[in-house]
Amino acid sequence: MNPIGGYFELELPNFSEYHRNAIRLNTGRNALEYILRVREYKRIFIPYFTCDVLLQPIRKLGLQFEFYRIDDNLEAMFNFEKLKAEDVFLYTNYFGLKSDYITKLINQTANIILDYSQSFFTMPVEGIDTFYSPRKFLGVPDGGYLYCDKDMTDQLEVDTSIYRIKHLIERIDISGRGLQLIQSK
């Protein structure tokens, strides 16, 4: 039911989502958790050079994890022979620059998750679990996009963003782009 009277809601531009075919979640880390749940991995290898919030779903699920180093070219210093069937390798497409290297990685292992949080406008590789965090590129309160061929969205709770939008409104208001008011004495 729509409210009658009062005031209008905040008006935002109406445009098509860039990742409209992806599974929509509330954060990138929840997209990672989704993958880890549906694939039932037991151990994950993650780069030292990554956002520490990625550890939240890993710890929440009680998975083993190991860090690996990257070189000056942002490429993995990792022995792929140590990956077992229940293991997965997470790689970040740093600044959207590593797409060619990712093609090489995909040829080295089938168990790979691609973190495209830093490369929002790079399309995913067909058949590879990939997640995005639009907050790093767009003025949105939260969000995550996931490309995964296993669907468990019917098992998830619906989330709202109302309590995570304050920082976006404050930036408009406090930056001087908000309304200028005349204060009476």
CSV table of C-alpha atoms in Angstrom, one decimal:
chain,number,residue,atom,x,y,z
A,1,MET,CA,0.0,0.0,0.0
A,2,ASN,CA,1.4,3.4,-0.9
A,3,PRO,CA,1.1,6.3,1.6
A,4,ILE,CA,-1.0,9.3,0.6
A,5,GLY,CA,0.1,12.8,1.4
A,6,GLY,CA,3.0,14.0,3.5
A,7,TYR,CA,6.1,14.2,1.4
A,8,PHE,CA,7.8,12.5,-1.5
A,9,GLU,CA,10.5,9.9,-1.1
A,10,LEU,CA,14.2,10.6,-2.0
A,11,GLU,CA,14.3,10.6,-5.8
A,12,LEU,CA,17.2,8.8,-7.4
A,13,PRO,CA,18.1,8.3,-11.1
A,14,ASN,CA,16.5,5.3,-12.6
A,15,PHE,CA,19.0,3.2,-14.6
A,16,SER,CA,19.7,-0.4,-15.3
A,17,GLU,CA,22.1,-2.3,-13.0
A,18,TYR,CA,25.4,-3.1,-14.5
A,19,HIS,CA,25.4,-6.7,-13.1
A,20,ARG,CA,21.7,-7.3,-13.6
A,21,ASN,CA,22.2,-11.1,-14.2
A,22,ALA,CA,24.0,-11.6,-11.0
A,23,ILE,CA,22.7,-12.8,-7.6
A,24,ARG,CA,22.1,-9.7,-5.5
A,25,LEU,CA,23.3,-9.8,-1.9
A,26,ASN,CA,23.9,-7.2,0.7
A,27,THR,CA,27.7,-7.4,0.9
A,28,GLY,CA,30.7,-8.8,-1.0
A,29,ARG,CA,31.7,-10.8,2.1
A,30,ASN,CA,28.2,-12.4,2.1
A,31,ALA,CA,28.8,-13.3,-1.5
A,32,LEU,CA,32.0,-15.1,-0.5
A,33,GLU,CA,30.1,-16.8,2.3
A,34,TYR,CA,27.4,-17.9,-0.2
A,35,ILE,CA,30.1,-19.5,-2.4
A,36,LEU,CA,31.8,-21.2,0.5
A,37,ARG,CA,28.5,-22.7,1.7
A,38,VAL,CA,27.2,-24.0,-1.6
A,39,ARG,CA,30.6,-25.5,-2.7
A,40,GLU,CA,31.3,-26.9,0.8
A,41,TYR,CA,35.0,-26.1,0.7
A,42,LYS,CA,37.0,-27.0,3.8
A,43,ARG,CA,40.0,-24.8,3.3
A,44,ILE,CA,40.6,-21.5,1.5
A,45,PHE,CA,43.8,-19.9,0.4
A,46,ILE,CA,43.7,-16.1,0.4
A,47,PRO,CA,46.2,-13.4,-0.4
A,48,TYR,CA,47.8,-11.4,2.3
A,49,PHE,CA,47.0,-8.3,0.3
A,50,THR,CA,43.2,-8.4,0.8
A,51,CYS,CA,40.5,-6.7,2.9
A,52,ASP,CA,40.4,-8.2,6.3
A,53,VAL,CA,36.5,-8.4,6.3
A,54,LEU,CA,36.9,-11.4,4.0
A,55,LEU,CA,38.0,-13.3,7.1
A,56,GLN,CA,34.5,-12.9,8.7
A,57,PRO,CA,32.7,-15.5,6.6
A,58,ILE,CA,35.6,-17.8,6.7
A,59,ARG,CA,35.8,-17.8,10.5
A,60,LYS,CA,32.0,-17.8,10.7
A,61,LEU,CA,31.9,-21.1,8.8
A,62,GLY,CA,34.9,-22.5,10.7
A,63,LEU,CA,37.0,-23.1,7.6
A,64,GLN,CA,40.7,-23.5,7.6
A,65,PHE,CA,42.5,-20.7,5.8
A,66,GLU,CA,46.0,-20.0,4.7
A,67,PHE,CA,47.5,-16.8,3.4
A,68,TYR,CA,49.7,-16.6,0.3
A,69,ARG,CA,52.0,-13.9,-0.9
A,70,ILE,CA,51.8,-11.9,-4.2
A,71,ASP,CA,54.7,-10.6,-6.1
A,72,ASP,CA,55.4,-7.0,-7.5
A,73,ASN,CA,53.1,-7.8,-10.4
A,74,LEU,CA,50.2,-8.6,-8.0
A,75,GLU,CA,50.5,-12.3,-9.0
A,76,ALA,CA,50.2,-15.3,-6.7
A,77,MET,CA,53.3,-16.8,-5.2
A,78,PHE,CA,51.6,-20.2,-4.7
A,79,ASN,CA,52.2,-23.9,-5.3
A,80,PHE,CA,49.0,-25.1,-6.9
A,81,GLU,CA,50.0,-28.7,-6.3
A,82,LYS,CA,49.0,-28.3,-2.7
A,83,LEU,CA,45.3,-27.7,-3.5
A,84,LYS,CA,43.1,-30.6,-2.7
A,85,ALA,CA,39.6,-31.3,-4.0
A,86,GLU,CA,38.0,-29.6,-0.9
A,87,ASP,CA,40.3,-26.6,-1.1
A,88,VAL,CA,39.7,-23.3,-2.9
A,89,PHE,CA,42.0,-20.5,-4.1
A,90,LEU,CA,40.8,-17.0,-3.9
A,91,TYR,CA,42.3,-14.4,-6.2
A,92,THR,CA,41.6,-10.6,-6.3
A,93,ASN,CA,41.6,-8.9,-9.7
A,94,TYR,CA,43.6,-6.0,-8.3
A,95,PHE,CA,42.4,-2.7,-9.7
A,96,GLY,CA,40.9,-4.5,-12.6
A,97,LEU,CA,44.4,-5.0,-14.1
A,98,LYS,CA,44.8,-8.8,-13.8
A,99,SER,CA,42.3,-10.3,-16.3
A,100,ASP,CA,45.0,-11.8,-18.5
A,101,TYR,CA,46.7,-13.4,-15.4
A,102,ILE,CA,43.3,-14.7,-14.3
A,103,THR,CA,43.1,-16.7,-17.5
A,104,LYS,CA,46.4,-18.4,-16.6
A,105,LEU,CA,45.1,-19.1,-13.1
A,106,ILE,CA,41.9,-20.7,-14.4
A,107,ASN,CA,44.1,-23.1,-16.4
A,108,GLN,CA,46.0,-24.1,-13.2
A,109,THR,CA,43.0,-24.9,-11.0
A,110,ALA,CA,39.3,-25.6,-11.1
A,111,ASN,CA,38.8,-24.5,-7.5
A,112,ILE,CA,39.0,-20.8,-7.8
A,113,ILE,CA,37.0,-17.9,-6.5
A,114,LEU,CA,37.5,-14.5,-8.1
A,115,ASP,CA,37.2,-11.4,-5.9
A,116,TYR,CA,36.3,-8.5,-8.3
A,117,SER,CA,35.7,-6.0,-5.5
A,118,GLN,CA,38.3,-3.8,-7.1
A,119,SER,CA,37.2,-4.3,-10.7
A,120,PHE,CA,33.4,-3.6,-10.7
A,121,PHE,CA,33.2,-3.0,-14.4
A,122,THR,CA,35.1,-6.2,-15.5
A,123,MET,CA,32.6,-8.9,-16.5
A,124,PRO,CA,33.0,-12.3,-14.9
A,125,VAL,CA,34.6,-15.3,-16.5
A,126,GLU,CA,32.0,-17.8,-17.6
A,127,GLY,CA,31.6,-20.6,-15.0
A,128,ILE,CA,33.9,-19.1,-12.4
A,129,ASP,CA,32.4,-18.1,-9.0
A,130,THR,CA,33.0,-14.3,-8.9
A,131,PHE,CA,31.8,-11.6,-6.5
A,132,TYR,CA,31.7,-7.8,-6.6
A,133,SER,CA,31.3,-5.0,-4.0
A,134,PRO,CA,29.6,-2.0,-5.6
A,135,ARG,CA,30.3,0.2,-2.6
A,136,LYS,CA,33.8,0.7,-3.8
A,137,PHE,CA,32.6,2.3,-7.0
A,138,LEU,CA,29.1,3.6,-6.4
A,139,GLY,CA,27.4,5.7,-3.8
A,140,VAL,CA,25.3,2.9,-2.4
A,141,PRO,CA,24.8,1.9,1.3
A,142,ASP,CA,25.8,-1.7,0.7
A,143,GLY,CA,25.5,-4.5,-1.8
A,144,GLY,CA,27.2,-7.4,-3.4
A,145,TYR,CA,26.9,-9.1,-6.8
A,146,LEU,CA,27.6,-12.8,-7.2
A,147,TYR,CA,28.0,-15.0,-10.3
A,148,CYS,CA,27.6,-18.6,-9.2
A,149,ASP,CA,25.7,-21.4,-10.9
A,150,LYS,CA,24.3,-22.8,-7.6
A,151,ASP,CA,21.2,-21.0,-6.4
A,152,MET,CA,20.2,-21.0,-2.7
A,153,THR,CA,18.6,-17.5,-2.7
A,154,ASP,CA,15.3,-19.0,-1.5
A,155,GLN,CA,17.1,-19.9,1.8
A,156,LEU,CA,18.2,-16.4,2.5
A,157,GLU,CA,16.6,-13.7,4.6
A,158,VAL,CA,15.7,-10.4,2.9
A,159,ASP,CA,17.8,-7.5,4.2
A,160,THR,CA,17.1,-3.8,4.2
A,161,SER,CA,19.6,-1.0,4.0
A,162,ILE,CA,17.8,1.8,5.9
A,163,TYR,CA,20.2,1.7,8.8
A,164,ARG,CA,23.3,1.7,6.6
A,165,ILE,CA,22.5,4.8,4.4
A,166,LYS,CA,23.3,7.6,6.9
A,167,HIS,CA,26.9,8.1,5.7
A,168,LEU,CA,25.7,8.8,2.1
A,169,ILE,CA,23.1,11.4,3.1
A,170,GLU,CA,25.6,13.0,5.6
A,171,ARG,CA,28.2,13.4,2.8
A,172,ILE,CA,25.7,15.3,0.7
A,173,ASP,CA,24.4,17.4,3.5
A,174,ILE,CA,27.7,18.3,5.2
A,175,SER,CA,29.6,18.9,2.0
A,176,GLY,CA,27.7,22.1,1.3
A,177,ARG,CA,25.6,20.5,-1.5
A,178,GLY,CA,22.6,20.3,0.9
A,179,LEU,CA,20.0,22.9,1.3
A,180,GLN,CA,21.1,26.3,2.6
A,181,LEU,CA,18.8,27.4,5.4
A,182,ILE,CA,18.3,30.9,6.9
A,183,GLN,CA,18.2,30.7,10.6
A,184,SER,CA,16.0,33.2,12.3
A,185,LYS,CA,17.1,34.8,15.6
